[in-house]
Amino acid sequence: MTADSWRNLIEHIGLLYQEYRDKSTRQEIETRRLQDSQTDPEESSPSEETPSEAEPTSTTESKAPPQISLLRNSNSRFNLWQDLPEIRSSGVLSILQPDEIKLQEAMFELVTSEASYYKSLNLLVSHFMENERLKKILHQSEAHILFSNVLDVMAVSERFLLDLEQRVEENIVISDVCDIVYQHTVNHFSVYITYVSNQTYQERAYKQLLQDKPAFREVISQLELDPKCKGLSFSSFLILPFQRITRLKLLVQNILKKVEEKSDRETTALDAHKELETVVKACNEGVRKMSRTEQMISIQKKLEFKIKSVPIISHSRWLLKQGELQQMNGPKTSRTLRTKKLFREIYLFLFNDLLVICRQIPGDKYQVFDSAPRGLLRVEELEDQGQSLANVFILRLLENADDREASYMLKASSQSEMKRWMISLAPNRRTKFVSFTSRLVDCPQIQCVHPYVAQQPDELSLELADVLNILDKTDDGWIFGERLHDQERGWFPSSMGEEILNPKIRAQNLKECFRVHKSDDSQRRKLGSRSRQ
């Protein structure tokens, strides 16, 4: 394929990546709902069984004559590999097994979504970054923070897409794409880490520019109204690289679930997934590092030590949770007293390795009167203590600032807040439901149907179609979950998801997850055996 014909195909792609991604995840949700409602998930048809970014939105569309040649999509609908005229006319669909057709769709989906992503990146550069009016308004340093190394990211996407296109053009049956993903991840995808790590400064700069420069605000608004943007905001283009690198990992997972076990294609898929996971983790760590450093400096300035001072700022320390609780006054035996005067306010700063207990004092300051390493904390819930002692738990410091054991009886404002504190303070404490990593046969699961942005450090941001194991839940509408595709844990409102009721679908989700992460498990076993030696 020549460069000119390739660019022509890109120009005719109907969906921007934001639209493509949104439709695909919503299709995935609907597919899982359909599976969950069936008595036997094995009775589902091939098109229902596996969600795909490339699935049509209705059976009518899938039967309609395709108006595409490879990536051309003038009517803005998804296209399947099996719908391509070249595939239909070849007779290959009558030869391939259903599982192989699903695998072909998963690989083709990775290619078409990359093309859509490149189109959106190209629009970010040509329509926004290179706009002459915007160039005159922005100082060079402001433009650098706002757009970072997006040109490098786009160049990497272009090179990646060209190699994928070439593979698709080699044969009507795609041999593999994960080997290409692996090579590009290892050799080129570090540009994503640079871009995503700048996200904190990028967001801040954008907000500041909107506030301080009316001319900037006006130009951005006008550019957003252009039909090319299809009603999408400028900020939705800025976050494209982070969304893509995360989604690419999930697309490789989807391929990995469909390749034959112990095959060469499974090996390349596992290798590609492992490298992508490394890049995604580095991206996440880059974002966290920027915000954590500033947060720790801010906290340090607010603390005044009544006890021996503890250095707060450390490159390996970050905040897990902070907030106000009520401490019971007097000895533990007086807890039967039914009076609000029994409690007084205290404020906790919980870091990944340290707990600091304070009282708030005037001037937005906090006086520290006790502390303990996080590993030396124990919690115990009090039950059936009456209304005035509802949501009360015992916090024990096995070794506090005075090198003594200390106990605090603490009252939270709600059941969810109590459980959130208890899990944060003692993370190894057994939850209501056991984590999937224990290889439990069944565990409650939920799929995200509304995106959620974490508001507190102990919360988990959710993307549409995320599947999570439910580790704990509260009566006031909060869930503590563990996401299957990356094992990240955190709290989120139960209204953000729908519980998966079909036990066979839950078992299938776990089986797929174990397979995706089996290389991680073998690596952990190797490390474990080395440490024992």
mmCIF file with all atom_site columns, N, CA and C in Angstrom, residues 201-231:
data_model
loop_
_atom_site.group_PDB
_atom_site.id
_atom_site.type_symbol
_atom_site.label_atom_id
_atom_site.label_alt_id
_atom_site.label_comp_id
_atom_site.label_asym_id
_atom_site.label_entity_id
_atom_site.label_seq_id
_atom_site.pdbx_PDB_ins_code
_atom_site.Cartn_x
_atom_site.Cartn_y
_atom_site.Cartn_z
_atom_site.occupancy
_atom_site.B_iso_or_equiv
_atom_site.pdbx_formal_charge
_atom_site.auth_seq_id
_atom_site.auth_comp_id
_atom_site.auth_asym_id
_atom_site.auth_atom_id
_atom_site.pdbx_PDB_model_num
ATOM 1  N N  . TYR A 1 201 ? 0.396   18.684 34.835 1.00 0.00 ? 201 TYR A N  1
ATOM 2  C CA . TYR A 1 201 ? 0.735   20.055 34.428 1.00 0.00 ? 201 TYR A CA 1
ATOM 3  C C  . TYR A 1 201 ? -0.126  20.502 33.248 1.00 0.00 ? 201 TYR A C  1
ATOM 4  N N  . GLN A 1 202 ? -0.439  19.561 32.374 1.00 0.00 ? 202 GLN A N  1
ATOM 5  C CA . GLN A 1 202 ? -1.269  19.866 31.209 1.00 0.00 ? 202 GLN A CA 1
ATOM 6  C C  . GLN A 1 202 ? -2.664  20.327 31.637 1.00 0.00 ? 202 GLN A C  1
ATOM 7  N N  . GLU A 1 203 ? -3.280  19.584 32.543 1.00 0.00 ? 203 GLU A N  1
ATOM 8  C CA . GLU A 1 203 ? -4.619  19.924 33.033 1.00 0.00 ? 203 GLU A CA 1
ATOM 9  C C  . GLU A 1 203 ? -4.614  21.280 33.728 1.00 0.00 ? 203 GLU A C  1
ATOM 10 N N  . ARG A 1 204 ? -3.584  21.513 34.549 1.00 0.00 ? 204 ARG A N  1
ATOM 11 C CA . ARG A 1 204 ? -3.492  22.767 35.287 1.00 0.00 ? 204 ARG A CA 1
ATOM 12 C C  . ARG A 1 204 ? -3.299  23.949 34.338 1.00 0.00 ? 204 ARG A C  1
ATOM 13 N N  . ALA A 1 205 ? -2.428  23.748 33.334 1.00 0.00 ? 205 ALA A N  1
ATOM 14 C CA . ALA A 1 205 ? -2.166  24.817 32.365 1.00 0.00 ? 205 ALA A CA 1
ATOM 15 C C  . ALA A 1 205 ? -3.427  25.149 31.560 1.00 0.00 ? 205 ALA A C  1
ATOM 16 N N  . TYR A 1 206 ? -4.170  24.124 31.189 1.00 0.00 ? 206 TYR A N  1
ATOM 17 C CA . TYR A 1 206 ? -5.396  24.341 30.412 1.00 0.00 ? 206 TYR A CA 1
ATOM 18 C C  . TYR A 1 206 ? -6.428  25.139 31.219 1.00 0.00 ? 206 TYR A C  1
ATOM 19 N N  . LYS A 1 207 ? -6.620  24.766 32.465 1.00 0.00 ? 207 LYS A N  1
ATOM 20 C CA . LYS A 1 207 ? -7.559  25.497 33.327 1.00 0.00 ? 207 LYS A CA 1
ATOM 21 C C  . LYS A 1 207 ? -7.114  26.940 33.522 1.00 0.00 ? 207 LYS A C  1
ATOM 22 N N  . GLN A 1 208 ? -5.811  27.134 33.705 1.00 0.00 ? 208 GLN A N  1
ATOM 23 C CA . GLN A 1 208 ? -5.275  28.478 33.924 1.00 0.00 ? 208 GLN A CA 1
ATOM 24 C C  . GLN A 1 208 ? -5.452  29.351 32.689 1.00 0.00 ? 208 GLN A C  1
ATOM 25 N N  . LEU A 1 209 ? -5.210  28.765 31.520 1.00 0.00 ? 209 LEU A N  1
ATOM 26 C CA . LEU A 1 209 ? -5.362  29.509 30.266 1.00 0.00 ? 209 LEU A CA 1
ATOM 27 C C  . LEU A 1 209 ? -6.820  29.903 30.031 1.00 0.00 ? 209 LEU A C  1
ATOM 28 N N  . LEU A 1 210 ? -7.734  29.002 30.324 1.00 0.00 ? 210 LEU A N  1
ATOM 29 C CA . LEU A 1 210 ? -9.158  29.319 30.179 1.00 0.00 ? 210 LEU A CA 1
ATOM 30 C C  . LEU A 1 210 ? -9.557  30.475 31.096 1.00 0.00 ? 210 LEU A C  1
ATOM 31 N N  . GLN A 1 211 ? -8.936  30.489 32.272 1.00 0.00 ? 211 GLN A N  1
ATOM 32 C CA . GLN A 1 211 ? -9.270  31.512 33.262 1.00 0.00 ? 211 GLN A CA 1
ATOM 33 C C  . GLN A 1 211 ? -8.606  32.857 32.965 1.00 0.00 ? 211 GLN A C  1
ATOM 34 N N  . ASP A 1 212 ? -7.346  32.824 32.535 1.00 0.00 ? 212 ASP A N  1
ATOM 35 C CA . ASP A 1 212 ? -6.556  34.054 32.409 1.00 0.00 ? 212 ASP A CA 1
ATOM 36 C C  . ASP A 1 212 ? -6.580  34.684 31.020 1.00 0.00 ? 212 ASP A C  1
ATOM 37 N N  . LYS A 1 213 ? -6.870  33.885 29.990 1.00 0.00 ? 213 LYS A N  1
ATOM 38 C CA . LYS A 1 213 ? -6.798  34.399 28.625 1.00 0.00 ? 213 LYS A CA 1
ATOM 39 C C  . LYS A 1 213 ? -8.133  34.231 27.893 1.00 0.00 ? 213 LYS A C  1
ATOM 40 N N  . PRO A 1 214 ? -8.964  35.281 27.917 1.00 0.00 ? 214 PRO A N  1
ATOM 41 C CA . PRO A 1 214 ? -10.250 35.216 27.211 1.00 0.00 ? 214 PRO A CA 1
ATOM 42 C C  . PRO A 1 214 ? -10.089 34.889 25.726 1.00 0.00 ? 214 PRO A C  1
ATOM 43 N N  . ALA A 1 215 ? -9.030  35.371 25.107 1.00 0.00 ? 215 ALA A N  1
ATOM 44 C CA . ALA A 1 215 ? -8.800  35.106 23.683 1.00 0.00 ? 215 ALA A CA 1
ATOM 45 C C  . ALA A 1 215 ? -8.587  33.613 23.438 1.00 0.00 ? 215 ALA A C  1
ATOM 46 N N  . PHE A 1 216 ? -7.866  32.968 24.342 1.00 0.00 ? 216 PHE A N  1
ATOM 47 C CA . PHE A 1 216 ? -7.642  31.519 24.242 1.00 0.00 ? 216 PHE A CA 1
ATOM 48 C C  . PHE A 1 216 ? -8.966  30.780 24.357 1.00 0.00 ? 216 PHE A C  1
ATOM 49 N N  . ARG A 1 217 ? -9.754  31.185 25.345 1.00 0.00 ? 217 ARG A N  1
ATOM 50 C CA . ARG A 1 217 ? -11.057 30.556 25.573 1.00 0.00 ? 217 ARG A CA 1
ATOM 51 C C  . ARG A 1 217 ? -11.950 30.700 24.343 1.00 0.00 ? 217 ARG A C  1
ATOM 52 N N  . GLU A 1 218 ? -11.919 31.860 23.729 1.00 0.00 ? 218 GLU A N  1
ATOM 53 C CA . GLU A 1 218 ? -12.756 32.123 22.561 1.00 0.00 ? 218 GLU A CA 1
ATOM 54 C C  . GLU A 1 218 ? -12.337 31.272 21.356 1.00 0.00 ? 218 GLU A C  1
ATOM 55 N N  . VAL A 1 219 ? -11.047 31.196 21.109 1.00 0.00 ? 219 VAL A N  1
ATOM 56 C CA . VAL A 1 219 ? -10.552 30.419 19.961 1.00 0.00 ? 219 VAL A CA 1
ATOM 57 C C  . VAL A 1 219 ? -10.851 28.935 20.146 1.00 0.00 ? 219 VAL A C  1
ATOM 58 N N  . ILE A 1 220 ? -10.618 28.417 21.340 1.00 0.00 ? 220 ILE A N  1
ATOM 59 C CA . ILE A 1 220 ? -10.890 26.993 21.610 1.00 0.00 ? 220 ILE A CA 1
ATOM 60 C C  . ILE A 1 220 ? -12.372 26.682 21.389 1.00 0.00 ? 220 ILE A C  1
ATOM 61 N N  . SER A 1 221 ? -13.243 27.563 21.879 1.00 0.00 ? 221 SER A N  1
ATOM 62 C CA . SER A 1 221 ? -14.687 27.367 21.706 1.00 0.00 ? 221 SER A CA 1
ATOM 63 C C  . SER A 1 221 ? -15.067 27.334 20.231 1.00 0.00 ? 221 SER A C  1
ATOM 64 N N  . GLN A 1 222 ? -14.501 28.229 19.454 1.00 0.00 ? 222 GLN A N  1
ATOM 65 C CA . GLN A 1 222 ? -14.786 28.271 18.021 1.00 0.00 ? 222 GLN A CA 1
ATOM 66 C C  . GLN A 1 222 ? -14.273 27.019 17.308 1.00 0.00 ? 222 GLN A C  1
ATOM 67 N N  . LEU A 1 223 ? -13.082 26.579 17.671 1.00 0.00 ? 223 LEU A N  1
ATOM 68 C CA . LEU A 1 223 ? -12.515 25.378 17.053 1.00 0.00 ? 223 LEU A CA 1
ATOM 69 C C  . LEU A 1 223 ? -13.327 24.130 17.406 1.00 0.00 ? 223 LEU A C  1
ATOM 70 N N  . GLU A 1 224 ? -13.829 24.089 18.629 1.00 0.00 ? 224 GLU A N  1
ATOM 71 C CA . GLU A 1 224 ? -14.641 22.941 19.059 1.00 0.00 ? 224 GLU A CA 1
ATOM 72 C C  . GLU A 1 224 ? -15.951 22.854 18.279 1.00 0.00 ? 224 GLU A C  1
ATOM 73 N N  . LEU A 1 225 ? -16.463 24.015 17.825 1.00 0.00 ? 225 LEU A N  1
ATOM 74 C CA . LEU A 1 225 ? -17.735 24.046 17.083 1.00 0.00 ? 225 LEU A CA 1
ATOM 75 C C  . LEU A 1 225 ? -17.589 23.582 15.636 1.00 0.00 ? 225 LEU A C  1
ATOM 76 N N  . ASP A 1 226 ? -16.371 23.467 15.167 1.00 0.00 ? 226 ASP A N  1
ATOM 77 C CA . ASP A 1 226 ? -16.145 23.017 13.789 1.00 0.00 ? 226 ASP A CA 1
ATOM 78 C C  . ASP A 1 226 ? -16.718 21.608 13.612 1.00 0.00 ? 226 ASP A C  1
ATOM 79 N N  . PRO A 1 227 ? -17.436 21.347 12.511 1.00 0.00 ? 227 PRO A N  1
ATOM 80 C CA . PRO A 1 227 ? -18.025 20.019 12.271 1.00 0.00 ? 227 PRO A CA 1
ATOM 81 C C  . PRO A 1 227 ? -17.007 18.881 12.323 1.00 0.00 ? 227 PRO A C  1
ATOM 82 N N  . LYS A 1 228 ? -15.743 19.186 12.040 1.00 0.00 ? 228 LYS A N  1
ATOM 83 C CA . LYS A 1 228 ? -14.704 18.150 12.102 1.00 0.00 ? 228 LYS A CA 1
ATOM 84 C C  . LYS A 1 228 ? -14.634 17.503 13.484 1.00 0.00 ? 228 LYS A C  1
ATOM 85 N N  . CYS A 1 229 ? -14.903 18.310 14.531 1.00 0.00 ? 229 CYS A N  1
ATOM 86 C CA . CYS A 1 229 ? -14.768 17.824 15.913 1.00 0.00 ? 229 CYS A CA 1
ATOM 87 C C  . CYS A 1 229 ? -15.979 17.015 16.369 1.00 0.00 ? 229 CYS A C  1
ATOM 88 N N  . LYS A 1 230 ? -17.048 17.053 15.610 1.00 0.00 ? 230 LYS A N  1
ATOM 89 C CA . LYS A 1 230 ? -18.259 16.263 15.896 1.00 0.00 ? 230 LYS A CA 1
ATOM 90 C C  . LYS A 1 230 ? -18.762 16.467 17.323 1.00 0.00 ? 230 LYS A C  1
ATOM 91 N N  . GLY A 1 231 ? -18.680 17.721 17.776 1.00 0.00 ? 231 GLY A N  1
ATOM 92 C CA . GLY A 1 231 ? -19.198 18.050 19.106 1.00 0.00 ? 231 GLY A CA 1
ATOM 93 C C  . GLY A 1 231 ? -18.299 17.640 20.254 1.00 0.00 ? 231 GLY A C  1
#
